[in-house]
Coordinates of N, CA and C in Angstrom, one line a residue:
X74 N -18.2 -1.0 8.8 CA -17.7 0.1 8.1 C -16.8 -0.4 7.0
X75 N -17.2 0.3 5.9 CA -16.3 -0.2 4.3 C -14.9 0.4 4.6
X76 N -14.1 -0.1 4.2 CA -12.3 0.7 3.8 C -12.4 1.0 2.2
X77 N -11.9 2.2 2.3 CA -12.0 2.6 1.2 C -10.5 2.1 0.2
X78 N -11.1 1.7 -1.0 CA -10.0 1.2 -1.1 C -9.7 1.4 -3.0
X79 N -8.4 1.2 -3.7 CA -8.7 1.8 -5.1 C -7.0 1.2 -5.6
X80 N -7.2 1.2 -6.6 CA -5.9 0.1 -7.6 C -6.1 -0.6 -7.1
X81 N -6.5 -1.8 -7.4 CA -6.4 -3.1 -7.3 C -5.9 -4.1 -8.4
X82 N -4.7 -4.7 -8.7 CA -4.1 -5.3 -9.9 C -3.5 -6.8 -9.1
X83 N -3.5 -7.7 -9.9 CA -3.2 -8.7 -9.9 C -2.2 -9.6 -11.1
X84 N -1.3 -10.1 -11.0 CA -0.8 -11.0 -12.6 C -0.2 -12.2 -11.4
X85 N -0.1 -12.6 -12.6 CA 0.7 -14.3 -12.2 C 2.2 -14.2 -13.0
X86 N 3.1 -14.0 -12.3 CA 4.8 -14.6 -13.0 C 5.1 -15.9 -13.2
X87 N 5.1 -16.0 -14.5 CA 5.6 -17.5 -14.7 C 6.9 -17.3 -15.6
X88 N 7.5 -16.4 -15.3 CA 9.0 -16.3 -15.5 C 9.9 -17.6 -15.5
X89 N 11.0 -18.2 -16.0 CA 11.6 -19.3 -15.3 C 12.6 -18.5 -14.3
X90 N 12.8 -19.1 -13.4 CA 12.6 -20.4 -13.1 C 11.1 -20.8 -12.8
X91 N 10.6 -21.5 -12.8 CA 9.3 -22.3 -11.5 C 9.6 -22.4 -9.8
X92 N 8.8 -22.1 -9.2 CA 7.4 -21.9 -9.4 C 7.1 -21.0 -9.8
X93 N 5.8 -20.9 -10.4 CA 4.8 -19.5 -10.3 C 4.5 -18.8 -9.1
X94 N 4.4 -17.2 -9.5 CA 4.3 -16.6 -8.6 C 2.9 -15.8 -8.8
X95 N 2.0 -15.6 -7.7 CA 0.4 -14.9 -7.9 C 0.6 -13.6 -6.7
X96 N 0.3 -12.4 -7.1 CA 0.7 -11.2 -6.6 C -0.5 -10.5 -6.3
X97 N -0.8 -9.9 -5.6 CA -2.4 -9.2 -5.6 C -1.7 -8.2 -4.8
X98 N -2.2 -6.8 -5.0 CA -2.1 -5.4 -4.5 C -3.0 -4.7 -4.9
X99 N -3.0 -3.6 -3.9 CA -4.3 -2.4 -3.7 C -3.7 -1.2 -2.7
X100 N -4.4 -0.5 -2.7 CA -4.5 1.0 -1.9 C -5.6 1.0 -1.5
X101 N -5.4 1.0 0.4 CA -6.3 1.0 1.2 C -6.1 2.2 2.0
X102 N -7.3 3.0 2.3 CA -6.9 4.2 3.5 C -7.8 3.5 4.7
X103 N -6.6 4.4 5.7 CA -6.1 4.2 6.8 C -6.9 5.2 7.6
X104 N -7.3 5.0 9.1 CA -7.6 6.1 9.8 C -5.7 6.6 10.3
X105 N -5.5 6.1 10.5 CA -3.9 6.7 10.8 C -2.7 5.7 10.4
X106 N -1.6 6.5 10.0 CA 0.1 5.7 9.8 C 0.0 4.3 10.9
X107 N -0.4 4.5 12.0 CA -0.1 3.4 12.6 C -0.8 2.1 12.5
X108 N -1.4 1.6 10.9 CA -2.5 0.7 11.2 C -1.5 -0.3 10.3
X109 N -1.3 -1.2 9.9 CA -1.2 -1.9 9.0 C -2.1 -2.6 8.5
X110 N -2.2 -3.0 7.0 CA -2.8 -4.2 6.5 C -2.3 -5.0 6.1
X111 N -3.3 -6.5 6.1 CA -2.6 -7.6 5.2 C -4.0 -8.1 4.9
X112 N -3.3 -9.5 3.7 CA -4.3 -10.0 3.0 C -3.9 -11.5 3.3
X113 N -5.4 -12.5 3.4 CA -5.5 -13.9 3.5 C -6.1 -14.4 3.2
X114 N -5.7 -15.7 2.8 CA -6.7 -16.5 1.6 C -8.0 -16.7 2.8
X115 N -9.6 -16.6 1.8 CA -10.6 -16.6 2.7 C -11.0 -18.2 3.4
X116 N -11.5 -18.7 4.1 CA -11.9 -19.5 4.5 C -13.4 -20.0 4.8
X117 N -14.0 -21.0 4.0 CA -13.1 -21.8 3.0 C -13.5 -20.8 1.9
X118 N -12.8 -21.5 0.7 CA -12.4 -20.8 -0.9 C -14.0 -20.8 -0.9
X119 N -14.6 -20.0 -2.1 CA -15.9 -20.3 -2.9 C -15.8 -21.5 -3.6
X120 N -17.1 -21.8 -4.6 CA -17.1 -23.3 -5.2 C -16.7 -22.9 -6.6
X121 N -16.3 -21.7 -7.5 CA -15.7 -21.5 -8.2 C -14.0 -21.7 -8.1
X122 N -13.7 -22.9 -8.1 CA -12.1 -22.6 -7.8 C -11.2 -21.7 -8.5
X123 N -11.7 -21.3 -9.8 CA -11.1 -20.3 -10.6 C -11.0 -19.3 -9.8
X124 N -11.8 -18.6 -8.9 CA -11.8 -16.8 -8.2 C -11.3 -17.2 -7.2
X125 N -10.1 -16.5 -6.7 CA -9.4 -16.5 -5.4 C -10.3 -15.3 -4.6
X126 N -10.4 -15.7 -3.4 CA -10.8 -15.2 -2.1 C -9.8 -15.0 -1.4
X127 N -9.7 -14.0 -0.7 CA -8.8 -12.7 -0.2 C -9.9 -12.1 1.0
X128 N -9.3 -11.7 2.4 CA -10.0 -11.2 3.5 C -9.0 -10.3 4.1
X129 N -9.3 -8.8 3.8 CA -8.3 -7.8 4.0 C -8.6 -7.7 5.8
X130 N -7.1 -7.7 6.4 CA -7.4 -7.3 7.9 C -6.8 -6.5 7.8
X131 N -7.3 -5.3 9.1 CA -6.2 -3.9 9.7 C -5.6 -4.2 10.8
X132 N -4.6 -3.6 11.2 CA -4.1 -4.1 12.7 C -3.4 -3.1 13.3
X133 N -4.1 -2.4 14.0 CA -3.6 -0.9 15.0 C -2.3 -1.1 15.3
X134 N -1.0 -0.7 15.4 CA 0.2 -1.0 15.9 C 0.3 -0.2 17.6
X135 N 0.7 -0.2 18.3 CA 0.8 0.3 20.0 C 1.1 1.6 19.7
X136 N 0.8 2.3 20.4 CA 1.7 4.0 20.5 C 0.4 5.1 20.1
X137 N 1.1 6.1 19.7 CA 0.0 7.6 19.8 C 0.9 7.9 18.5
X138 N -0.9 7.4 17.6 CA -0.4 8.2 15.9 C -1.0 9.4 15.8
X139 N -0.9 10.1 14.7 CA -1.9 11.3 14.6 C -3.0 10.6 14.0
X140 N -3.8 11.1 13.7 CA -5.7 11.1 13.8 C -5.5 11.5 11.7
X141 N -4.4 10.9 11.1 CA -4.7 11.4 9.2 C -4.7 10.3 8.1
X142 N -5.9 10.5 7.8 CA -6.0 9.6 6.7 C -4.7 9.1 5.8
X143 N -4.5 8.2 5.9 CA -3.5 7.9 5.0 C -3.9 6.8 4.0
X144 N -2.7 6.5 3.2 CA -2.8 5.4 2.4 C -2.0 4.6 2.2
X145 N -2.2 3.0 2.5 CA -1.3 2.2 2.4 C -1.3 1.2 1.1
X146 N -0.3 0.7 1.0 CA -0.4 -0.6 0.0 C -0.4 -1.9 0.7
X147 N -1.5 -2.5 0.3 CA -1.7 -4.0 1.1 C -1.3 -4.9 -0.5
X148 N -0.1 -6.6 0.1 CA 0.1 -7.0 -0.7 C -0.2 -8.6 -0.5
X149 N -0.5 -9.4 -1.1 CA -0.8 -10.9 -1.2 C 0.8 -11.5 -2.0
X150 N 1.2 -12.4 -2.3 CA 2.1 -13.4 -2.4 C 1.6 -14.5 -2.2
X151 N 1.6 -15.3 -3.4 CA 1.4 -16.8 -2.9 C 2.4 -17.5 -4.1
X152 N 3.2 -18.5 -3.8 CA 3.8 -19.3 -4.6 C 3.0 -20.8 -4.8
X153 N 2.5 -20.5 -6.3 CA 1.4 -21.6 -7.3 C 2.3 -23.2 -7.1
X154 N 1.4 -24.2 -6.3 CA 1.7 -25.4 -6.6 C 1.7 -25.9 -8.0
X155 N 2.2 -27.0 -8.2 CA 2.7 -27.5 -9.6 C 1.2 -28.2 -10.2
X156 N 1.0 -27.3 -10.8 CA -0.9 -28.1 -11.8 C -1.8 -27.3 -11.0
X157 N -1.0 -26.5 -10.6 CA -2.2 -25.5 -9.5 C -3.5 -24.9 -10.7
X158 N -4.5 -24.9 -10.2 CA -5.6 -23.9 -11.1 C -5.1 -22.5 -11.5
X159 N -5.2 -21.9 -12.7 CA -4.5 -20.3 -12.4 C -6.3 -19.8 -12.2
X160 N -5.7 -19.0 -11.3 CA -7.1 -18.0 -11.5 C -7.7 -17.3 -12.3
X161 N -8.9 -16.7 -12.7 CA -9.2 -15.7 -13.8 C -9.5 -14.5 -13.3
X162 N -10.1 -14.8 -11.9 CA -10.5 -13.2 -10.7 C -10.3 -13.3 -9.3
X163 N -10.0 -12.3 -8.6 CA -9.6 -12.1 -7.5 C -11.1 -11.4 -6.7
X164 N -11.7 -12.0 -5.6 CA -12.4 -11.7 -5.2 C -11.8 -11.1 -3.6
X165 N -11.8 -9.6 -2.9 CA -11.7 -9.4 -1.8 C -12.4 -9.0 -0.6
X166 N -12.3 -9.1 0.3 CA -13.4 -8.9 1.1 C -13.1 -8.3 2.5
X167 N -13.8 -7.7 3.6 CA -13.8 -7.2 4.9 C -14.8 -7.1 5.6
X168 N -14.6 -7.5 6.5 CA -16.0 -8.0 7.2 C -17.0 -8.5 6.6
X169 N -16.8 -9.9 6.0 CA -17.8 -10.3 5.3 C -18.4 -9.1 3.9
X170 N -17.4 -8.1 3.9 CA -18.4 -7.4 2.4 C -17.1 -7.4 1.4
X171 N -17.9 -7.8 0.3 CA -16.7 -7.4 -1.1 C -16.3 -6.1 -1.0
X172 N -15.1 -6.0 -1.1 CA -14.6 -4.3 -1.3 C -13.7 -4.4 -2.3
X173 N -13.6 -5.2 -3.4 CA -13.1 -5.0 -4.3 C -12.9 -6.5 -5.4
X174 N -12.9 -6.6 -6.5 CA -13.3 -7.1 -7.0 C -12.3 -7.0 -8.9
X175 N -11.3 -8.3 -8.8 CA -10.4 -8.0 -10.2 C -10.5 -9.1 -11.0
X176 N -11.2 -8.7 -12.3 CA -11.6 -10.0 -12.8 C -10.4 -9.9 -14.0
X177 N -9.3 -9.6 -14.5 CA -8.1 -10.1 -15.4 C -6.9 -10.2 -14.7
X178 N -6.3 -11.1 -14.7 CA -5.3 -11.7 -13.8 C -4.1 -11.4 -15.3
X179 N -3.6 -11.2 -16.1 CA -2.3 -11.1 -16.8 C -1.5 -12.1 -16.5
X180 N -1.0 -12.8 -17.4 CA 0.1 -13.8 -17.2 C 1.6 -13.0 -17.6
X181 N 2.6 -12.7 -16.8 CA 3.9 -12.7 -17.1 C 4.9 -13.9 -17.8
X182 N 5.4 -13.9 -18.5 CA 6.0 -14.8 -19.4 C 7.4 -14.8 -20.0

């Protein structure tokens, strides 16, 4: 089953100080409030090292939610090693399927 999912934006802060900072966010629905998401670098990367790979998980929290669609914001963080590649696109995925797909990364400056 696909997650439905919509805004997806990405930029890179290279603000000073250093390091760089790479940010990826989206709006994922939820079968209920009680799910959370997160994002992880995929394993292993593609042979493109420019496109970052991303593998959205849900994760039911314990207890009795209501049964309503909601919507969350799932976010990525990663702090850029020094000579690191910048990326040009963000590739995401779940269960093995793309579900979303950001090919301009913005540089902050």
């Amino acid at each position: 089953m696909t997650t439905n999912c919509k805004n997806w934006h990405a930029w890179l802060n290279a603000m000073p100080p250093k390091p760089d900072n790479l940010h990826v966010v989206g709006d994922v629905e939820v079968a209920n409030p009680g799910i959370k998401a997160y994002l992880t670098m995929r394993v292993p990367q593609g042979i493109n090292p420019s496109i970052l790979m991303l593998d959205l998980h849900l994760f039911q929290q314990p207890g009795v939610w209501p049964q309503v669609l909601s919507c969350i914001q799932v976010k990525y963080d990663r702090v850029m090693p020094p000579n690191s590649v910048h990326y040009s696109a963000v590739d995401v995925y779940q269960n093995n399927e793309q579900i979303a797909y950001i090919d301009y990364i913005p540089t902050i400056e």
